[in-house]
């Protein structure tokens, strides 16, 4: 039986694309029931539209609790087994996290617990890794709990930091690994 999954996006959705590809080539035994976009007009939302995936755009003017309540109802109606945060930048309300305990996963572009938590997102992560003189970075997929990047770790991938790296070149190599790691974990969960 195919699992029902939902993917939450905020930006370009390249990680979302890696899941779409995994589902389309039957690597991942799931159906993408819904894409939740934190704002309108992102490439992530466009990828859902292009692939005929039902999409809802969040309206934060209604209040986060209300809006996540609306999304939670949709997810429940669609019998969603797993929620994948693929570059979703809005912090989830506790009520939402508790409702879907052990069903929400996130990908973070560092080796958690390093360079994770409040304020570590996007390019800031890679800038901090280089400033700290790290020789290794990578990405981590973890369950989402009430903290920021604190839930149980499912899998990690390591990427070497090269002496010539800028935050941008490091981000590109980490992102490439994310596109391998995230569908691998989603496949594992759905199997
Ligand atoms: C990724 O680096 C992800 O780890 C982070 O946000 C970025 C999203 O990229 N949480 P994309 O939208 O999947 O292209």
PDB file of C-alpha atoms and ligand atoms in Angstrom:
ATOM      1  CA  UNK A   1       0.000   0.000   0.000  1.00  0.00           C
ATOM      2  CA  UNK A   2       1.318   3.406  -0.968  1.00  0.00           C
ATOM      3  CA  UNK A   3       1.980   5.809   1.893  1.00  0.00           C
ATOM      4  CA  UNK A   4       0.396   9.220   1.746  1.00  0.00           C
ATOM      5  CA  UNK A   5       2.900  12.051   2.065  1.00  0.00           C
ATOM      6  CA  UNK A   6       2.732  15.860   2.158  1.00  0.00           C
ATOM      7  CA  UNK A   7       5.646  18.161   1.387  1.00  0.00           C
ATOM      8  CA  UNK A   8       6.045  21.646   2.869  1.00  0.00           C
ATOM      9  CA  UNK A   9       8.124  24.195   0.916  1.00  0.00           C
ATOM     10  CA  UNK A  10       9.201  27.834   1.188  1.00  0.00           C
ATOM     11  CA  UNK A  11      11.741  28.385  -1.567  1.00  0.00           C
ATOM     12  CA  UNK A  12      13.032  26.855  -4.746  1.00  0.00           C
ATOM     13  CA  UNK A  13      11.837  23.373  -3.806  1.00  0.00           C
ATOM     14  CA  UNK A  14      14.812  21.489  -5.235  1.00  0.00           C
ATOM     15  CA  UNK A  15      14.523  18.973  -2.382  1.00  0.00           C
ATOM     16  CA  UNK A  16      10.806  18.685  -3.150  1.00  0.00           C
ATOM     17  CA  UNK A  17      11.788  17.903  -6.756  1.00  0.00           C
ATOM     18  CA  UNK A  18      14.011  15.054  -5.547  1.00  0.00           C
ATOM     19  CA  UNK A  19      10.949  13.535  -3.844  1.00  0.00           C
ATOM     20  CA  UNK A  20       8.737  14.092  -6.900  1.00  0.00           C
ATOM     21  CA  UNK A  21      11.393  12.315  -9.002  1.00  0.00           C
ATOM     22  CA  UNK A  22      11.645   9.447  -6.501  1.00  0.00           C
ATOM     23  CA  UNK A  23       7.863   8.968  -6.562  1.00  0.00           C
ATOM     24  CA  UNK A  24       7.666   9.256 -10.361  1.00  0.00           C
ATOM     25  CA  UNK A  25      10.377   6.671 -10.923  1.00  0.00           C
ATOM     26  CA  UNK A  26       8.713   4.397  -8.337  1.00  0.00           C
ATOM     27  CA  UNK A  27      11.706   4.379  -5.979  1.00  0.00           C
ATOM     28  CA  UNK A  28       9.475   5.861  -3.272  1.00  0.00           C
ATOM     29  CA  UNK A  29       6.312   3.889  -2.573  1.00  0.00           C
ATOM     30  CA  UNK A  30       4.131   6.915  -1.887  1.00  0.00           C
ATOM     31  CA  UNK A  31       1.647   9.351  -3.288  1.00  0.00           C
ATOM     32  CA  UNK A  32       2.228  13.073  -2.754  1.00  0.00           C
ATOM     33  CA  UNK A  33      -1.199  14.129  -1.510  1.00  0.00           C
ATOM     34  CA  UNK A  34      -0.467  17.799  -0.877  1.00  0.00           C
ATOM     35  CA  UNK A  35       2.156  20.514  -1.191  1.00  0.00           C
ATOM     36  CA  UNK A  36       1.950  23.210   1.470  1.00  0.00           C
ATOM     37  CA  UNK A  37       3.686  26.439   0.427  1.00  0.00           C
ATOM     38  CA  UNK A  38       4.457  29.016   3.089  1.00  0.00           C
ATOM     39  CA  UNK A  39       3.953  31.820   0.582  1.00  0.00           C
ATOM     40  CA  UNK A  40       2.620  32.336  -2.916  1.00  0.00           C
ATOM     41  CA  UNK A  41       4.713  32.473  -6.050  1.00  0.00           C
ATOM     42  CA  UNK A  42       7.660  30.267  -5.096  1.00  0.00           C
ATOM     43  CA  UNK A  43       9.342  27.847  -7.473  1.00  0.00           C
ATOM     44  CA  UNK A  44       8.454  25.125  -4.970  1.00  0.00           C
ATOM     45  CA  UNK A  45       4.747  25.844  -5.442  1.00  0.00           C
ATOM     46  CA  UNK A  46       5.252  25.918  -9.209  1.00  0.00           C
ATOM     47  CA  UNK A  47       6.855  22.455  -9.137  1.00  0.00           C
ATOM     48  CA  UNK A  48       3.693  21.123  -7.460  1.00  0.00           C
ATOM     49  CA  UNK A  49       1.448  22.779 -10.037  1.00  0.00           C
ATOM     50  CA  UNK A  50       3.591  21.480 -12.919  1.00  0.00           C
ATOM     51  CA  UNK A  51       3.328  17.954 -11.535  1.00  0.00           C
ATOM     52  CA  UNK A  52      -0.427  18.049 -10.897  1.00  0.00           C
ATOM     53  CA  UNK A  53       0.036  17.931  -7.113  1.00  0.00           C
ATOM     54  CA  UNK A  54      -2.686  19.547  -4.974  1.00  0.00           C
ATOM     55  CA  UNK A  55      -1.305  22.703  -3.375  1.00  0.00           C
ATOM     56  CA  UNK A  56      -2.326  25.021  -0.601  1.00  0.00           C
ATOM     57  CA  UNK A  57      -0.644  28.355   0.113  1.00  0.00           C
ATOM     58  CA  UNK A  58      -0.580  29.478   3.724  1.00  0.00           C
ATOM     59  CA  UNK A  59      -2.280  32.734   4.647  1.00  0.00           C
ATOM     60  CA  UNK A  60      -0.433  33.852   7.757  1.00  0.00           C
ATOM     61  CA  UNK A  61      -2.646  36.923   8.184  1.00  0.00           C
ATOM     62  CA  UNK A  62      -5.188  34.551   9.731  1.00  0.00           C
ATOM     63  CA  UNK A  63      -2.747  33.729  12.562  1.00  0.00           C
ATOM     64  CA  UNK A  64      -0.305  30.830  12.597  1.00  0.00           C
ATOM     65  CA  UNK A  65      -2.371  28.622  14.906  1.00  0.00           C
ATOM     66  CA  UNK A  66      -5.485  29.037  12.760  1.00  0.00           C
ATOM     67  CA  UNK A  67      -3.650  28.490   9.545  1.00  0.00           C
ATOM     68  CA  UNK A  68      -1.827  25.383  10.763  1.00  0.00           C
ATOM     69  CA  UNK A  69      -5.179  24.189  12.120  1.00  0.00           C
ATOM     70  CA  UNK A  70      -6.631  24.479   8.616  1.00  0.00           C
ATOM     71  CA  UNK A  71      -3.656  22.618   7.121  1.00  0.00           C
ATOM     72  CA  UNK A  72      -3.888  19.927   9.836  1.00  0.00           C
ATOM     73  CA  UNK A  73      -7.515  19.294   8.892  1.00  0.00           C
ATOM     74  CA  UNK A  74      -6.540  18.857   5.245  1.00  0.00           C
ATOM     75  CA  UNK A  75      -3.737  16.442   6.169  1.00  0.00           C
ATOM     76  CA  UNK A  76      -6.054  14.411   8.381  1.00  0.00           C
ATOM     77  CA  UNK A  77      -8.702  14.260   5.667  1.00  0.00           C
ATOM     78  CA  UNK A  78      -6.061  13.039   3.203  1.00  0.00           C
ATOM     79  CA  UNK A  79      -4.816  10.376   5.659  1.00  0.00           C
ATOM     80  CA  UNK A  80      -1.269  11.662   5.416  1.00  0.00           C
ATOM     81  CA  UNK A  81       1.315   9.284   6.929  1.00  0.00           C
ATOM     82  CA  UNK A  82       4.384  11.544   6.695  1.00  0.00           C
ATOM     83  CA  UNK A  83       4.975  15.283   6.425  1.00  0.00           C
ATOM     84  CA  UNK A  84       8.265  16.306   4.825  1.00  0.00           C
ATOM     85  CA  UNK A  85       9.666  19.758   5.506  1.00  0.00           C
ATOM     86  CA  UNK A  86      11.748  20.405   2.383  1.00  0.00           C
ATOM     87  CA  UNK A  87      13.231  23.841   2.969  1.00  0.00           C
ATOM     88  CA  UNK A  88      10.170  25.033   4.937  1.00  0.00           C
ATOM     89  CA  UNK A  89      11.155  28.095   6.912  1.00  0.00           C
ATOM     90  CA  UNK A  90       8.113  28.710   9.126  1.00  0.00           C
ATOM     91  CA  UNK A  91       8.453  27.335  12.665  1.00  0.00           C
ATOM     92  CA  UNK A  92       5.592  24.919  13.312  1.00  0.00           C
ATOM     93  CA  UNK A  93       3.289  25.633  16.285  1.00  0.00           C
ATOM     94  CA  UNK A  94       3.614  23.103  19.141  1.00  0.00           C
ATOM     95  CA  UNK A  95      -0.018  22.046  18.646  1.00  0.00           C
ATOM     96  CA  UNK A  96       0.768  20.978  15.084  1.00  0.00           C
ATOM     97  CA  UNK A  97       3.969  19.142  16.046  1.00  0.00           C
ATOM     98  CA  UNK A  98       2.150  17.247  18.816  1.00  0.00           C
ATOM     99  CA  UNK A  99      -0.730  16.308  16.528  1.00  0.00           C
ATOM    100  CA  UNK A 100       1.662  14.711  14.028  1.00  0.00           C
ATOM    101  CA  UNK A 101       4.256  13.372  16.455  1.00  0.00           C
ATOM    102  CA  UNK A 102       6.807  11.040  14.773  1.00  0.00           C
ATOM    103  CA  UNK A 103       5.306  11.843  11.381  1.00  0.00           C
ATOM    104  CA  UNK A 104       7.152  15.059  10.515  1.00  0.00           C
ATOM    105  CA  UNK A 105      10.708  15.029   9.134  1.00  0.00           C
ATOM    106  CA  UNK A 106      13.010  17.904   8.205  1.00  0.00           C
ATOM    107  CA  UNK A 107      16.235  18.271   6.229  1.00  0.00           C
ATOM    108  CA  UNK A 108      18.868  20.615   7.635  1.00  0.00           C
ATOM    109  CA  UNK A 109      22.032  21.611   5.739  1.00  0.00           C
ATOM    110  CA  UNK A 110      24.594  20.839   8.472  1.00  0.00           C
ATOM    111  CA  UNK A 111      25.717  17.942  10.620  1.00  0.00           C
ATOM    112  CA  UNK A 112      23.297  18.399  13.527  1.00  0.00           C
ATOM    113  CA  UNK A 113      23.921  19.304  16.359  1.00  0.00           C
ATOM    114  CA  UNK A 114      26.555  21.527  14.779  1.00  0.00           C
ATOM    115  CA  UNK A 115      25.303  24.733  13.159  1.00  0.00           C
ATOM    116  CA  UNK A 116      21.659  24.062  13.924  1.00  0.00           C
ATOM    117  CA  UNK A 117      18.916  25.668  15.988  1.00  0.00           C
ATOM    118  CA  UNK A 118      17.658  29.225  16.146  1.00  0.00           C
ATOM    119  CA  UNK A 119      19.107  31.471  13.426  1.00  0.00           C
ATOM    120  CA  UNK A 120      20.859  28.709  11.500  1.00  0.00           C
ATOM    121  CA  UNK A 121      19.119  28.542   8.149  1.00  0.00           C
ATOM    122  CA  UNK A 122      20.022  28.999   4.483  1.00  0.00           C
ATOM    123  CA  UNK A 123      23.366  30.556   3.668  1.00  0.00           C
ATOM    124  CA  UNK A 124      23.967  31.490   7.340  1.00  0.00           C
ATOM    125  CA  UNK A 125      24.697  27.843   8.062  1.00  0.00           C
ATOM    126  CA  UNK A 126      27.408  27.582   5.416  1.00  0.00           C
ATOM    127  CA  UNK A 127      28.922  30.957   6.347  1.00  0.00           C
ATOM    128  CA  UNK A 128      29.216  29.799   9.963  1.00  0.00           C
ATOM    129  CA  UNK A 129      30.786  26.475   8.948  1.00  0.00           C
ATOM    130  CA  UNK A 130      33.483  28.256   6.921  1.00  0.00           C
ATOM    131  CA  UNK A 131      34.099  30.923   9.569  1.00  0.00           C
ATOM    132  CA  UNK A 132      34.589  28.168  12.162  1.00  0.00           C
ATOM    133  CA  UNK A 133      37.231  26.516   9.952  1.00  0.00           C
ATOM    134  CA  UNK A 134      35.402  23.176   9.829  1.00  0.00           C
ATOM    135  CA  UNK A 135      36.836  20.497   7.552  1.00  0.00           C
ATOM    136  CA  UNK A 136      33.517  18.636   7.313  1.00  0.00           C
ATOM    137  CA  UNK A 137      29.904  19.636   6.909  1.00  0.00           C
ATOM    138  CA  UNK A 138      26.896  17.899   5.407  1.00  0.00           C
ATOM    139  CA  UNK A 139      23.180  17.468   5.883  1.00  0.00           C
ATOM    140  CA  UNK A 140      20.898  15.761   8.368  1.00  0.00           C
ATOM    141  CA  UNK A 141      17.355  14.398   8.189  1.00  0.00           C
ATOM    142  CA  UNK A 142      15.593  14.290  11.542  1.00  0.00           C
ATOM    143  CA  UNK A 143      12.169  13.935  13.094  1.00  0.00           C
ATOM    144  CA  UNK A 144      10.628  17.229  14.151  1.00  0.00           C
ATOM    145  CA  UNK A 145       9.869  17.770  17.808  1.00  0.00           C
ATOM    146  CA  UNK A 146       8.967  20.942  19.727  1.00  0.00           C
ATOM    147  CA  UNK A 147      12.548  22.304  19.546  1.00  0.00           C
ATOM    148  CA  UNK A 148      14.407  23.749  16.561  1.00  0.00           C
ATOM    149  CA  UNK A 149      16.420  20.994  14.825  1.00  0.00           C
ATOM    150  CA  UNK A 150      16.405  18.920  18.042  1.00  0.00           C
ATOM    151  CA  UNK A 151      14.375  15.834  17.073  1.00  0.00           C
ATOM    152  CA  UNK A 152      15.784  12.330  16.663  1.00  0.00           C
ATOM    153  CA  UNK A 153      18.245  12.024  13.804  1.00  0.00           C
ATOM    154  CA  UNK A 154      17.334   9.557  11.052  1.00  0.00           C
ATOM    155  CA  UNK A 155      20.329   9.860   8.711  1.00  0.00           C
ATOM    156  CA  UNK A 156      23.219  12.169   7.791  1.00  0.00           C
ATOM    157  CA  UNK A 157      25.546  12.674   4.835  1.00  0.00           C
ATOM    158  CA  UNK A 158      29.030  14.145   5.187  1.00  0.00           C
ATOM    159  CA  UNK A 159      30.540  16.642   2.742  1.00  0.00           C
ATOM    160  CA  UNK A 160      34.192  17.746   2.906  1.00  0.00           C
ATOM    161  CA  UNK A 161      34.809  21.473   3.296  1.00  0.00           C
ATOM    162  CA  UNK A 162      37.550  22.453   0.833  1.00  0.00           C
ATOM    163  CA  UNK A 163      40.090  25.209   1.594  1.00  0.00           C
ATOM    164  CA  UNK A 164      38.857  27.006  -1.541  1.00  0.00           C
ATOM    165  CA  UNK A 165      35.178  26.850  -0.507  1.00  0.00           C
ATOM    166  CA  UNK A 166      32.969  29.911  -0.268  1.00  0.00           C
ATOM    167  CA  UNK A 167      29.578  29.619   1.463  1.00  0.00           C
ATOM    168  CA  UNK A 168      28.039  29.400  -2.018  1.00  0.00           C
ATOM    169  CA  UNK A 169      30.216  26.537  -3.304  1.00  0.00           C
ATOM    170  CA  UNK A 170      29.758  24.639  -0.046  1.00  0.00           C
ATOM    171  CA  UNK A 171      25.982  25.158  -0.200  1.00  0.00           C
ATOM    172  CA  UNK A 172      25.904  23.720  -3.724  1.00  0.00           C
ATOM    173  CA  UNK A 173      27.789  20.568  -2.731  1.00  0.00           C
ATOM    174  CA  UNK A 174      25.701  20.083   0.417  1.00  0.00           C
ATOM    175  CA  UNK A 175      22.505  20.606  -1.583  1.00  0.00           C
ATOM    176  CA  UNK A 176      23.595  17.890  -4.010  1.00  0.00           C
ATOM    177  CA  UNK A 177      23.884  15.497  -1.064  1.00  0.00           C
ATOM    178  CA  UNK A 178      20.494  16.647   0.267  1.00  0.00           C
ATOM    179  CA  UNK A 179      18.948  15.569  -3.038  1.00  0.00           C
ATOM    180  CA  UNK A 180      20.338  12.088  -2.452  1.00  0.00           C
ATOM    181  CA  UNK A 181      19.703  11.839   1.299  1.00  0.00           C
ATOM    182  CA  UNK A 182      16.122  13.117   1.516  1.00  0.00           C
ATOM    183  CA  UNK A 183      14.552  10.737  -1.036  1.00  0.00           C
ATOM    184  CA  UNK A 184      16.590   7.884   0.492  1.00  0.00           C
ATOM    185  CA  UNK A 185      15.053   8.568   3.925  1.00  0.00           C
ATOM    186  CA  UNK A 186      11.550   9.081   2.531  1.00  0.00           C
ATOM    187  CA  UNK A 187      11.865   5.774   0.672  1.00  0.00           C
ATOM    188  CA  UNK A 188      12.987   4.037   3.847  1.00  0.00           C
ATOM    189  CA  UNK A 189      10.037   5.425   5.837  1.00  0.00           C
ATOM    190  CA  UNK A 190       7.530   4.506   3.136  1.00  0.00           C
ATOM    191  CA  UNK A 191       8.877   0.965   2.842  1.00  0.00           C
TER     192      UNK A 191
HETATM  193  C1  LIG B   1      17.988  23.343   1.809  1.00  0.00           C
HETATM  194  O1  LIG B   1      19.342  23.616   1.981  1.00  0.00           O
HETATM  195  C2  LIG B   1      17.424  22.754   3.072  1.00  0.00           C
HETATM  196  O2  LIG B   1      18.323  21.959   3.764  1.00  0.00           O
HETATM  197  C3  LIG B   1      17.128  23.976   3.869  1.00  0.00           C
HETATM  198  O3  LIG B   1      16.640  24.912   2.918  1.00  0.00           O
HETATM  199  C4  LIG B   1      17.180  24.622   1.634  1.00  0.00           C
HETATM  200  C5  LIG B   1      16.021  24.468   0.719  1.00  0.00           C
HETATM  201  O4  LIG B   1      16.344  24.311  -0.616  1.00  0.00           O
HETATM  202  N1  LIG B   1      16.270  23.677   4.983  1.00  0.00           N
HETATM  203  P1  LIG B   1      15.221  23.896  -1.656  1.00  0.00           P
HETATM  204  O5  LIG B   1      14.039  24.839  -1.490  1.00  0.00           O
HETATM  205  O6  LIG B   1      14.844  22.476  -1.414  1.00  0.00           O
HETATM  206  O7  LIG B   1      15.862  24.089  -3.012  1.00  0.00           O
END
